[in-house]
PDB file of C-alpha atoms in Angstrom:
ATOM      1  CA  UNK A   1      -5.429 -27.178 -32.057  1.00 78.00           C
ATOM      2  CA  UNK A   2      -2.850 -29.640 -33.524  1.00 85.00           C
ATOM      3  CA  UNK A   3      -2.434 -32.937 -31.400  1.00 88.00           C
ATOM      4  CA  UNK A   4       0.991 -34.506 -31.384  1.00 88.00           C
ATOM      5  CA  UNK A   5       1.464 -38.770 -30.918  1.00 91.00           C
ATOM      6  CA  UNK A   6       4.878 -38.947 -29.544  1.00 92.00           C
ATOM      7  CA  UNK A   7       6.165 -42.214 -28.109  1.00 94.00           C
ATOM      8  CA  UNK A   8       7.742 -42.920 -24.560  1.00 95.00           C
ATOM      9  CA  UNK A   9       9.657 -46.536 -23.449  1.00 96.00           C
ATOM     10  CA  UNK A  10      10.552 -47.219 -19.716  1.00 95.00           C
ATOM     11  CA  UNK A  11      13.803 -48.729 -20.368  1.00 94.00           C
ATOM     12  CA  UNK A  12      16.537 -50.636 -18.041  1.00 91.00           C
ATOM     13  CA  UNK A  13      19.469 -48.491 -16.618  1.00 90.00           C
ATOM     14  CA  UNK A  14      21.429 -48.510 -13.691  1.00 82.00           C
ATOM     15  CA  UNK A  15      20.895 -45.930 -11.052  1.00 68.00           C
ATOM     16  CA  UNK A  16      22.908 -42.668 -12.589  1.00 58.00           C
ATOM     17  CA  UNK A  17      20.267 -41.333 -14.602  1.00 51.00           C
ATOM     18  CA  UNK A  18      17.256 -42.733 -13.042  1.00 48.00           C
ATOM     19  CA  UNK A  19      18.306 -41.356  -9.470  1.00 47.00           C
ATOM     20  CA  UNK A  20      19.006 -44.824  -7.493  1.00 47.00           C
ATOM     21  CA  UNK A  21      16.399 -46.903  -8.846  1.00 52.00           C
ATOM     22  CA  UNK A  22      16.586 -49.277 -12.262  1.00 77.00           C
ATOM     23  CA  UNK A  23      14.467 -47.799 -14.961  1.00 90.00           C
ATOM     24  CA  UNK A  24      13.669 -44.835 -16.728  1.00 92.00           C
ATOM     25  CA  UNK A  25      11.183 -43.557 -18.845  1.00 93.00           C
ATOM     26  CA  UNK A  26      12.816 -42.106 -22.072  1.00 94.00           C
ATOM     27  CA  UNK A  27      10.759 -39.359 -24.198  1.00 94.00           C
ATOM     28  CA  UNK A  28      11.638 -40.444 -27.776  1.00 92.00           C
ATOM     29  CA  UNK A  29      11.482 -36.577 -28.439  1.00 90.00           C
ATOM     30  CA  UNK A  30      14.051 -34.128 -29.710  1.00 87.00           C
ATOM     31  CA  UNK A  31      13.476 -30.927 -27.976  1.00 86.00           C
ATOM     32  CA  UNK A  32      14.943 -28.878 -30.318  1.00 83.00           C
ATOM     33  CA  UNK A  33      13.589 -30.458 -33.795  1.00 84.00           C
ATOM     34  CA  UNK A  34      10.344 -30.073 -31.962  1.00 84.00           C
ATOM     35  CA  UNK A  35      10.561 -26.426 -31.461  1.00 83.00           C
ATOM     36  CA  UNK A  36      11.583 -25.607 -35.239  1.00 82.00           C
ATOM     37  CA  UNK A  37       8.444 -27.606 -36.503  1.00 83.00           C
ATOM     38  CA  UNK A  38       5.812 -26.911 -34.159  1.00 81.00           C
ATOM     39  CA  UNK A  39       7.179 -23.865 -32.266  1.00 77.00           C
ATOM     40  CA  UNK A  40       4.881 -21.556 -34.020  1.00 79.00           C
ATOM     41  CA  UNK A  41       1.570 -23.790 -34.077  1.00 83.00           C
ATOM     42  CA  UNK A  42      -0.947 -23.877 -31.256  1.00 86.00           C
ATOM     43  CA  UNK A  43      -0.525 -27.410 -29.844  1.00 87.00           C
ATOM     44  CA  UNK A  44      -0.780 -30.775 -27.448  1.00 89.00           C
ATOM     45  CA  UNK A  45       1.432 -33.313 -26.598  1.00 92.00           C
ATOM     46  CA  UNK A  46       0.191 -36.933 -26.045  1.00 93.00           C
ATOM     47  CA  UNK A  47       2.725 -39.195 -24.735  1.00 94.00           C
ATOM     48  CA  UNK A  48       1.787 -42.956 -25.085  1.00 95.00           C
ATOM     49  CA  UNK A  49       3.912 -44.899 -22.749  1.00 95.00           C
ATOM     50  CA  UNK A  50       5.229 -48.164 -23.264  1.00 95.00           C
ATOM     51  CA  UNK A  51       6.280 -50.289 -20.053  1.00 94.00           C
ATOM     52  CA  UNK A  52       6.817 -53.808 -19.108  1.00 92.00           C
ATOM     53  CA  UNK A  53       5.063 -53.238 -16.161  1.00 91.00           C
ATOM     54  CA  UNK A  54       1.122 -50.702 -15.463  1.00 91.00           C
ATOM     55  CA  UNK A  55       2.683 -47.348 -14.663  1.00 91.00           C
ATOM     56  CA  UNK A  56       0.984 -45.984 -11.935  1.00 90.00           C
ATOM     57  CA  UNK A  57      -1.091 -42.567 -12.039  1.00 90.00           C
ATOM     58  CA  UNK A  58       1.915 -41.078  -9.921  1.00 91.00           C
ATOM     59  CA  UNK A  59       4.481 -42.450 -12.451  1.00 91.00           C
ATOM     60  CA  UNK A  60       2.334 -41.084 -15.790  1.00 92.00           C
ATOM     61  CA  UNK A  61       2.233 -37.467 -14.060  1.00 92.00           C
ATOM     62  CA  UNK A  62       5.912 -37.678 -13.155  1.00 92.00           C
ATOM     63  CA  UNK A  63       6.464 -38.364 -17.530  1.00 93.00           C
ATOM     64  CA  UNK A  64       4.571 -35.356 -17.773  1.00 92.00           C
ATOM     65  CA  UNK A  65       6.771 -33.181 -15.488  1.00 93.00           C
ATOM     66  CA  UNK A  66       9.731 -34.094 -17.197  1.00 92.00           C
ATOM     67  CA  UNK A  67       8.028 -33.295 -20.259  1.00 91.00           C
ATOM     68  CA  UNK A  68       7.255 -29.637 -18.882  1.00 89.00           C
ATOM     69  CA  UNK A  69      10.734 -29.646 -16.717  1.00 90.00           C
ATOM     70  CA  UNK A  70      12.778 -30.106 -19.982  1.00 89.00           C
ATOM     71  CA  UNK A  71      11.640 -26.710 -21.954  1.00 86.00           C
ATOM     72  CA  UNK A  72      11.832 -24.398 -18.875  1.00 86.00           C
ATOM     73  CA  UNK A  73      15.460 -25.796 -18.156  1.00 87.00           C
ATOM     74  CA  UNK A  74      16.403 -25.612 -21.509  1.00 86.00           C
ATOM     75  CA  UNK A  75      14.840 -21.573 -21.883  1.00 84.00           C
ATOM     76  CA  UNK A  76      16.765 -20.936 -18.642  1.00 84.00           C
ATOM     77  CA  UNK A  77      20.391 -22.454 -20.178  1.00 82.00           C
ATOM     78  CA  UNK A  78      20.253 -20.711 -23.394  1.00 83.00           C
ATOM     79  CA  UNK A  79      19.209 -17.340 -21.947  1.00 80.00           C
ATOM     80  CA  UNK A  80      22.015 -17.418 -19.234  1.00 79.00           C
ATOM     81  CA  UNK A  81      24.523 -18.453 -21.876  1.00 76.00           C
ATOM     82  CA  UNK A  82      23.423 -15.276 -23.750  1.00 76.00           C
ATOM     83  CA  UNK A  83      23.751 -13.164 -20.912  1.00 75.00           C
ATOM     84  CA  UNK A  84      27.255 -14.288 -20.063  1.00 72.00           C
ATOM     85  CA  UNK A  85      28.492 -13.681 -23.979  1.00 72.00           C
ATOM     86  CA  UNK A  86      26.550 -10.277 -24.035  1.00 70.00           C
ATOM     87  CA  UNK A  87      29.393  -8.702 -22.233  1.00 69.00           C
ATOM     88  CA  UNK A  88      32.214 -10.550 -23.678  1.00 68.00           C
ATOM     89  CA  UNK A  89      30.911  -9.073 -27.379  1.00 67.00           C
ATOM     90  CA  UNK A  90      31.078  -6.034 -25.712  1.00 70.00           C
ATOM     91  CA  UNK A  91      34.639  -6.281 -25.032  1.00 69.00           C
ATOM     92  CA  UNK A  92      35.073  -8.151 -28.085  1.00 67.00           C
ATOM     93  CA  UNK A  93      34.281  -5.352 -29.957  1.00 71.00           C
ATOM     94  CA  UNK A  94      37.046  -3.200 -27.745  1.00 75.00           C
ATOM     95  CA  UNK A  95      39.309  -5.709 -28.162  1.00 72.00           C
ATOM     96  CA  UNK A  96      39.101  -5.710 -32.161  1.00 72.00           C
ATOM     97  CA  UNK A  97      39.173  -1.600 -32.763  1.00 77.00           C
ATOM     98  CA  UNK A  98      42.316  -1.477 -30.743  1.00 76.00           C
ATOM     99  CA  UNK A  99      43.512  -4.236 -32.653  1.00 75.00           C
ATOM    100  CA  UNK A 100      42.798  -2.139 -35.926  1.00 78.00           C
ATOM    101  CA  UNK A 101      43.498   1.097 -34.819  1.00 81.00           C
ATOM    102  CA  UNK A 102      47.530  -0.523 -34.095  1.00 77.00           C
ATOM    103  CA  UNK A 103      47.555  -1.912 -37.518  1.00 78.00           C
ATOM    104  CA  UNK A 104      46.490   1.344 -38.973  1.00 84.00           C
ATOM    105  CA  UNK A 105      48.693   3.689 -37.148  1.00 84.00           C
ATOM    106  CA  UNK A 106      51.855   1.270 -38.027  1.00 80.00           C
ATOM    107  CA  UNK A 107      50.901   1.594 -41.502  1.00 81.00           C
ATOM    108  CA  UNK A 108      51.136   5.575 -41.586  1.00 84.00           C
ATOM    109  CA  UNK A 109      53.538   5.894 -39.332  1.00 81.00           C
ATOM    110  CA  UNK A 110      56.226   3.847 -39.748  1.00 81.00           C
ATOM    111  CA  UNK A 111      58.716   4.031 -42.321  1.00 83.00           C
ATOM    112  CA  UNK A 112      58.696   1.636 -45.329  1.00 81.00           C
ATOM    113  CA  UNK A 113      59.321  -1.253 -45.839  1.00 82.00           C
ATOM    114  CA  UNK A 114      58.637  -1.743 -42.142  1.00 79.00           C
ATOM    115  CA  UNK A 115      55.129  -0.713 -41.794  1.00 81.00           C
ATOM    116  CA  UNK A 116      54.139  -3.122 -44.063  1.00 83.00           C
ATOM    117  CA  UNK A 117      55.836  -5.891 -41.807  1.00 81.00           C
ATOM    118  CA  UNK A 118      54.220  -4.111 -38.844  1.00 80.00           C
ATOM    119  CA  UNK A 119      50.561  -4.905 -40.277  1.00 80.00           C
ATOM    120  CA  UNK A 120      51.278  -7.968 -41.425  1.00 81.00           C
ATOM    121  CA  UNK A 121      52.342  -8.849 -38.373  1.00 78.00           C
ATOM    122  CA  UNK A 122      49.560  -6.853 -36.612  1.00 75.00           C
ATOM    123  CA  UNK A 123      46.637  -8.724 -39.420  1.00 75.00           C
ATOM    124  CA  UNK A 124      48.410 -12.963 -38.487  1.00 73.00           C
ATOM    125  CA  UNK A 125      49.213 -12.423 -35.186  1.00 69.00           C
ATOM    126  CA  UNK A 126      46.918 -10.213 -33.333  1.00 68.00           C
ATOM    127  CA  UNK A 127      43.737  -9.895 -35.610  1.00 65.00           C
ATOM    128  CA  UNK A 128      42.940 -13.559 -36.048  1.00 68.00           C
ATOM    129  CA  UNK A 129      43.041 -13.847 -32.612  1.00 67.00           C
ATOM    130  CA  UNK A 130      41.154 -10.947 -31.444  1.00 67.00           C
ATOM    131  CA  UNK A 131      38.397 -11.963 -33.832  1.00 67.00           C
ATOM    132  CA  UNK A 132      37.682 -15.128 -32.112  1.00 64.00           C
ATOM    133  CA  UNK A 133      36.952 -12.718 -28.702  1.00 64.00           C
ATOM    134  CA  UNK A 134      34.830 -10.478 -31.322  1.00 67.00           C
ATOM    135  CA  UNK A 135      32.896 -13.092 -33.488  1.00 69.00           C
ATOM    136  CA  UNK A 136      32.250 -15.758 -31.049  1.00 70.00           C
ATOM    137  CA  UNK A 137      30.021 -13.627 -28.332  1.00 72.00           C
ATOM    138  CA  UNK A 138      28.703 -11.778 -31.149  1.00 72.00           C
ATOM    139  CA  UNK A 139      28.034 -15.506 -33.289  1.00 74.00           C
ATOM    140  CA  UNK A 140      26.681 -17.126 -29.674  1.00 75.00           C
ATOM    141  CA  UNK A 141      24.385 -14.136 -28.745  1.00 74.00           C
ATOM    142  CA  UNK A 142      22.081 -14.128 -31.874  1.00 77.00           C
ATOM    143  CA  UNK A 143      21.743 -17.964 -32.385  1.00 77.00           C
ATOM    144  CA  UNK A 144      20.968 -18.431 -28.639  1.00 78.00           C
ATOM    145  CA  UNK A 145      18.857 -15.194 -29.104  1.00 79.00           C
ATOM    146  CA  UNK A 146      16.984 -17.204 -31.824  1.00 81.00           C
ATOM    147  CA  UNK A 147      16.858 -20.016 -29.933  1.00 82.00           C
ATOM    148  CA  UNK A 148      15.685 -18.320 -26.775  1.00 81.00           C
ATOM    149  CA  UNK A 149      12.803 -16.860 -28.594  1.00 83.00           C
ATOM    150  CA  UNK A 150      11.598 -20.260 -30.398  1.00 83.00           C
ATOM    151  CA  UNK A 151      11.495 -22.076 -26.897  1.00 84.00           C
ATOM    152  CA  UNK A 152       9.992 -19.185 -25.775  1.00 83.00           C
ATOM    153  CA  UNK A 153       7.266 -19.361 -28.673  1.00 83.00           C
ATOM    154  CA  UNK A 154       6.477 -23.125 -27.826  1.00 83.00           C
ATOM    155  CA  UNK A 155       6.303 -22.620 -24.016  1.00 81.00           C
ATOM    156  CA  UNK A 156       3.357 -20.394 -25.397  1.00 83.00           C
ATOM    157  CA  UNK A 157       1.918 -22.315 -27.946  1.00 82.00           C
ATOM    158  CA  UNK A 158       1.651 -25.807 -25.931  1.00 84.00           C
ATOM    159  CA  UNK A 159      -1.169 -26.365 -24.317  1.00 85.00           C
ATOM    160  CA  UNK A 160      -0.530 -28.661 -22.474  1.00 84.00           C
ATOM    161  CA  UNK A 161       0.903 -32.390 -22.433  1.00 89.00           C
ATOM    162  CA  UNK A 162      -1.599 -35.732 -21.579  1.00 90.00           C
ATOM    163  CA  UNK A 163       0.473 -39.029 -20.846  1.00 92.00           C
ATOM    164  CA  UNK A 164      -1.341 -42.314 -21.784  1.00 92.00           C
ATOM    165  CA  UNK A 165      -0.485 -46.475 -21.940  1.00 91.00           C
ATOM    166  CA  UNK A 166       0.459 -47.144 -25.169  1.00 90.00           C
ATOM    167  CA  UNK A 167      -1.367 -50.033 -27.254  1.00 89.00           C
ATOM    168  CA  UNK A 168       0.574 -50.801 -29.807  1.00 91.00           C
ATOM    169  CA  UNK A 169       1.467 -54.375 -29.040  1.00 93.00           C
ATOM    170  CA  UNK A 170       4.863 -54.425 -30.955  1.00 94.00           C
ATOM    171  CA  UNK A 171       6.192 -51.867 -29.052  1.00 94.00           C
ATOM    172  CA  UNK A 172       4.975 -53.413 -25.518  1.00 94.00           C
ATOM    173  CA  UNK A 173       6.953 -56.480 -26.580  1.00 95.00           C
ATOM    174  CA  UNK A 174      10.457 -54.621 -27.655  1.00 95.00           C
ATOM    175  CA  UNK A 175      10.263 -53.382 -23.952  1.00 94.00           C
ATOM    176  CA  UNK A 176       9.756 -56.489 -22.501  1.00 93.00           C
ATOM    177  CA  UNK A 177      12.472 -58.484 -24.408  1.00 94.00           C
ATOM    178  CA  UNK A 178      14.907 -54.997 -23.242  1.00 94.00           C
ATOM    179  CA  UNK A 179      13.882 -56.080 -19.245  1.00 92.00           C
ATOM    180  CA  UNK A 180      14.843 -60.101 -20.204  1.00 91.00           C
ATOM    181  CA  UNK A 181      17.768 -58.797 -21.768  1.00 91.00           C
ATOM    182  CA  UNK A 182      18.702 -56.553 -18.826  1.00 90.00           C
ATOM    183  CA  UNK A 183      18.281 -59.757 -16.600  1.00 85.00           C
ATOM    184  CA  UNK A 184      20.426 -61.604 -18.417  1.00 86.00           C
ATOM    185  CA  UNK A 185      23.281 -59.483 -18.847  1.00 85.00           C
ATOM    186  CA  UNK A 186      26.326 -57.925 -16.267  1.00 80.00           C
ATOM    187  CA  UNK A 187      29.068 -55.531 -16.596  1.00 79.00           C
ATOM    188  CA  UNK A 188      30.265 -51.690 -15.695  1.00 79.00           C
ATOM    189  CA  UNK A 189      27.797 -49.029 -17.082  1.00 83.00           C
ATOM    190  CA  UNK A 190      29.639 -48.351 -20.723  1.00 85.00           C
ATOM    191  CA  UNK A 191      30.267 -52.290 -21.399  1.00 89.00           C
ATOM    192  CA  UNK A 192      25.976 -53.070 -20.445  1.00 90.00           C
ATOM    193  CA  UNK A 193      24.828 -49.741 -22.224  1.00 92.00           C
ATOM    194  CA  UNK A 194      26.862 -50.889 -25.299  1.00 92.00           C
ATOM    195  CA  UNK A 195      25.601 -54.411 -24.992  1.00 93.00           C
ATOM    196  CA  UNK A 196      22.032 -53.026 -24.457  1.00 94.00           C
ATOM    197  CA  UNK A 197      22.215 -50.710 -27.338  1.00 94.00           C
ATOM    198  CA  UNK A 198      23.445 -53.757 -30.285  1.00 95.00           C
ATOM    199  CA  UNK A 199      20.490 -55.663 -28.851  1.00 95.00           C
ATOM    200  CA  UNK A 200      18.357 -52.919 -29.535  1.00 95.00           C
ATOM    201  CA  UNK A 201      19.753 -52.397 -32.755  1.00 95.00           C
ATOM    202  CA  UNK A 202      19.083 -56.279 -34.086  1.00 94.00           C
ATOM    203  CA  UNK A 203      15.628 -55.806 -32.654  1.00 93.00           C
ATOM    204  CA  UNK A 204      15.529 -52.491 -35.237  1.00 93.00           C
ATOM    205  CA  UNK A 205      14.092 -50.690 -31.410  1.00 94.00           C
ATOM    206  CA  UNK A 206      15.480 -47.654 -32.761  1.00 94.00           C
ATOM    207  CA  UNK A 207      14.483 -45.580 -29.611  1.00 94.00           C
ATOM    208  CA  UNK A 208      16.312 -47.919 -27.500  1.00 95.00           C
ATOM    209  CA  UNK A 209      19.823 -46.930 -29.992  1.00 95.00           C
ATOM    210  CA  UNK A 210      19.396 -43.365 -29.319  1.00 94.00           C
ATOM    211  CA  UNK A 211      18.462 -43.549 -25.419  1.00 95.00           C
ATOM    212  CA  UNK A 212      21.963 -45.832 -25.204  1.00 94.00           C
ATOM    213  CA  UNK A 213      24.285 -43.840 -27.876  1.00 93.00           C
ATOM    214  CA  UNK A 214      22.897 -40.978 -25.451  1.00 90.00           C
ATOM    215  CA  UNK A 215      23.782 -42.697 -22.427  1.00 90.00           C
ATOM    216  CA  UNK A 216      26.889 -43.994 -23.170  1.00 89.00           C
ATOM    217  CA  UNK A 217      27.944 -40.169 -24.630  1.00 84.00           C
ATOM    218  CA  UNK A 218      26.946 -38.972 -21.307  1.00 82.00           C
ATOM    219  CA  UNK A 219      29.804 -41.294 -19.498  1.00 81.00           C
ATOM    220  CA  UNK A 220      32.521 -40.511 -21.980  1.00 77.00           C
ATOM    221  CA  UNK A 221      32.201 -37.006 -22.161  1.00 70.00           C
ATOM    222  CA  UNK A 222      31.370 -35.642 -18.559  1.00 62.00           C
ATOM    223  CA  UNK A 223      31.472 -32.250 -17.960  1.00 51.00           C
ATOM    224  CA  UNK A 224      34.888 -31.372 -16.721  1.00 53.00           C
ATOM    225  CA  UNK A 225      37.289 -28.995 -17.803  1.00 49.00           C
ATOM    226  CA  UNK A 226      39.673 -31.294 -19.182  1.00 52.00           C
ATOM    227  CA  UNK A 227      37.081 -32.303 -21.839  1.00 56.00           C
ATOM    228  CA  UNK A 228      34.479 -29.165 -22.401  1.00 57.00           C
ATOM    229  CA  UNK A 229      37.007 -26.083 -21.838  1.00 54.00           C
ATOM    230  CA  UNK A 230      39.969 -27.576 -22.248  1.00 59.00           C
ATOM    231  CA  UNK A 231      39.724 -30.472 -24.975  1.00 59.00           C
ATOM    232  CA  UNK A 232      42.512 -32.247 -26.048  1.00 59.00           C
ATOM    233  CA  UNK A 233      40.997 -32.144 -29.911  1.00 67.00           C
ATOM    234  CA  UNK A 234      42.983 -29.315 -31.808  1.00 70.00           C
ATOM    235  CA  UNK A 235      39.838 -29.156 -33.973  1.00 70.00           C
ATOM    236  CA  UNK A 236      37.368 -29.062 -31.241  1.00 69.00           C
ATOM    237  CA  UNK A 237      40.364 -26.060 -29.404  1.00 68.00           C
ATOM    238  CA  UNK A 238      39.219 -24.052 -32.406  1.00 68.00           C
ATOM    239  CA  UNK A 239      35.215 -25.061 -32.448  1.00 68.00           C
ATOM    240  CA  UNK A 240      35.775 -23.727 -29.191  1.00 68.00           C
ATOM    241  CA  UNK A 241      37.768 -20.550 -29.659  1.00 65.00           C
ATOM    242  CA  UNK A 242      35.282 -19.369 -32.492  1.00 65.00           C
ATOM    243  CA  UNK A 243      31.836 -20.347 -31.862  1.00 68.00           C
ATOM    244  CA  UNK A 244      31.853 -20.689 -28.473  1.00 67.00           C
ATOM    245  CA  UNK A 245      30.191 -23.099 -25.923  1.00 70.00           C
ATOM    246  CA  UNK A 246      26.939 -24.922 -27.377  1.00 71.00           C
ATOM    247  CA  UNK A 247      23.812 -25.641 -24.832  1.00 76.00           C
ATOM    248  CA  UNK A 248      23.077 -29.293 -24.810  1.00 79.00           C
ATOM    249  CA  UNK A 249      19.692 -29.975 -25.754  1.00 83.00           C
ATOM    250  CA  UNK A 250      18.098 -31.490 -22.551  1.00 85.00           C
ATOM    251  CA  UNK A 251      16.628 -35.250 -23.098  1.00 89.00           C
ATOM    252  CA  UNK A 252      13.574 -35.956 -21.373  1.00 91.00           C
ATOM    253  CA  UNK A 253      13.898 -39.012 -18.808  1.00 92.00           C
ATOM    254  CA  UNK A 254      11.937 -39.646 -15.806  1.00 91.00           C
ATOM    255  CA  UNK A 255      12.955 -42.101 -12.899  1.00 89.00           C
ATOM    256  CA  UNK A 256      10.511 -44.950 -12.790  1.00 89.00           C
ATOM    257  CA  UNK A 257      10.470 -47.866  -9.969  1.00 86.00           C
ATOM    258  CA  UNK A 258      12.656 -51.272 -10.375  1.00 83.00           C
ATOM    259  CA  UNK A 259      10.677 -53.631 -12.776  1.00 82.00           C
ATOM    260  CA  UNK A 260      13.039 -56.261 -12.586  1.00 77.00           C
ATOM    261  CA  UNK A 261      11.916 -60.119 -13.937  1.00 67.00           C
ATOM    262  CA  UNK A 262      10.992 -61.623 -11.176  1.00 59.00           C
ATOM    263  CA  UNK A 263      12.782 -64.955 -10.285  1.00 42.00           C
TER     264      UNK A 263
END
């Protein structure tokens, strides 16, 4: 059985994602990168934690959960998404023999030259639009099928996930100059993640960028249907139209306690 080192940092935040309280413990794990290399190998997780502060046995277990949490949630997204498009190919499919059927009866019917503009009109107009309602339930329910059956695989293959202190000393310092940074610093969520993020960056705590970028992504972009079903992007209108909506691959975060520098 294959044992995988994977890294965890309690880092400073400010209530949203840590559920009232002022850090979280951020999984330095890509869920989805993790299920293409190791999906199909028998396999534990070690976690080694990295905290300004001992993390309680209570606090290690609850790193753990989130671990576990984050696979079942994202198995349950992807296979409801594929149940919802597994109709709409269906009628996709409807949708697109009509569609043909019209084009091919102007052609024979219709006298020349005006069948010709009837199916040209029938192929610009109706067909490229009628694909998107064939191709995109048809395109979303075999790569969520794929991906449904690689989380699936994992869920099977992990045995389990242990969550230990980490001893690398570098790392234990990175987090401890975030927390002085944290203490230091003021400002609305986007304008503190930012500044909390370039700090990272000159520190080269590359965990820290991606936990930030992440966070800061989140606050832009909430789910509303201004900017997920109705975006203002004419590029991202036809991303949308044609491949349909994309999961989000869940992060794995855990609320921890307030580990504030005490004054």
């Amino acid at each position: 059985m294959k044992i995988i080192d994977v890294d965890a940092y309690v880092l400073p935040t400010l209530g949203r994602i840590s559920g009232g309280l002022n850090y979280t413990a951020y999984v330095d794990l890509e869920v989805d990168k993790h299920i293409m290399k190791y999906g199909g190998v028998e396999h534990k997780v070690r976690i080694h934690c990295y905290s300004p502060e001992r993390l309680s046995r209570g606090e290690l277990e609850r790193i753990a959960r989130a671990f576990d949490n984050a696979f079942s949630r994202y198995f349950a997204d992807v296979e409801k998404n594929r149940r919802i498009y597994r109709y709409w190919r269906l009628m996709g499919i409807i949708a697109y023999s009509i569609a043909t059927f019209m084009a091919v009866s102007s052609y024979l019917f219709l006298p020349r030259p005006y069948n010709i503009y009837a199916v040209c009109v029938d192929i610009f107009f109706f067909h490229i639009l009628i694909f998107g309602h064939c191709f995109r339930p048809l395109y979303r329910w075999l790569l969520d099928g794929s991906i449904e059956r690689g989380v699936h695989r994992a869920i099977k293959r992990l045995r389990g996930c242990e969550v230990v202190e980490g001893e690398d000393r570098g790392k234990l310092r990175l987090v401890e100059m975030m927390r002085e940074r944290f203490s230091e610093i003021d400002g609305g969520e986007i304008n503190l993640y930012g500044r909390l993020r370039d700090y990272a960056r000159n520190l080269g705590f590359q965990a820290a960028v991606r936990f930030y970028d992440w966070l800061i992504r989140e606050l832009r972009e909430e789910e509303s249907f201004y900017t997920k079903y109705n975006p203002a992007s004419l590029w991202r209108r036809i991303k949308l139209y044609y491949l349909g909506f994309k999961i989000e691959v869940p992060r794995i975060t855990a609320p921890m306690r307030n580990m504030d520098v005490k004054a």
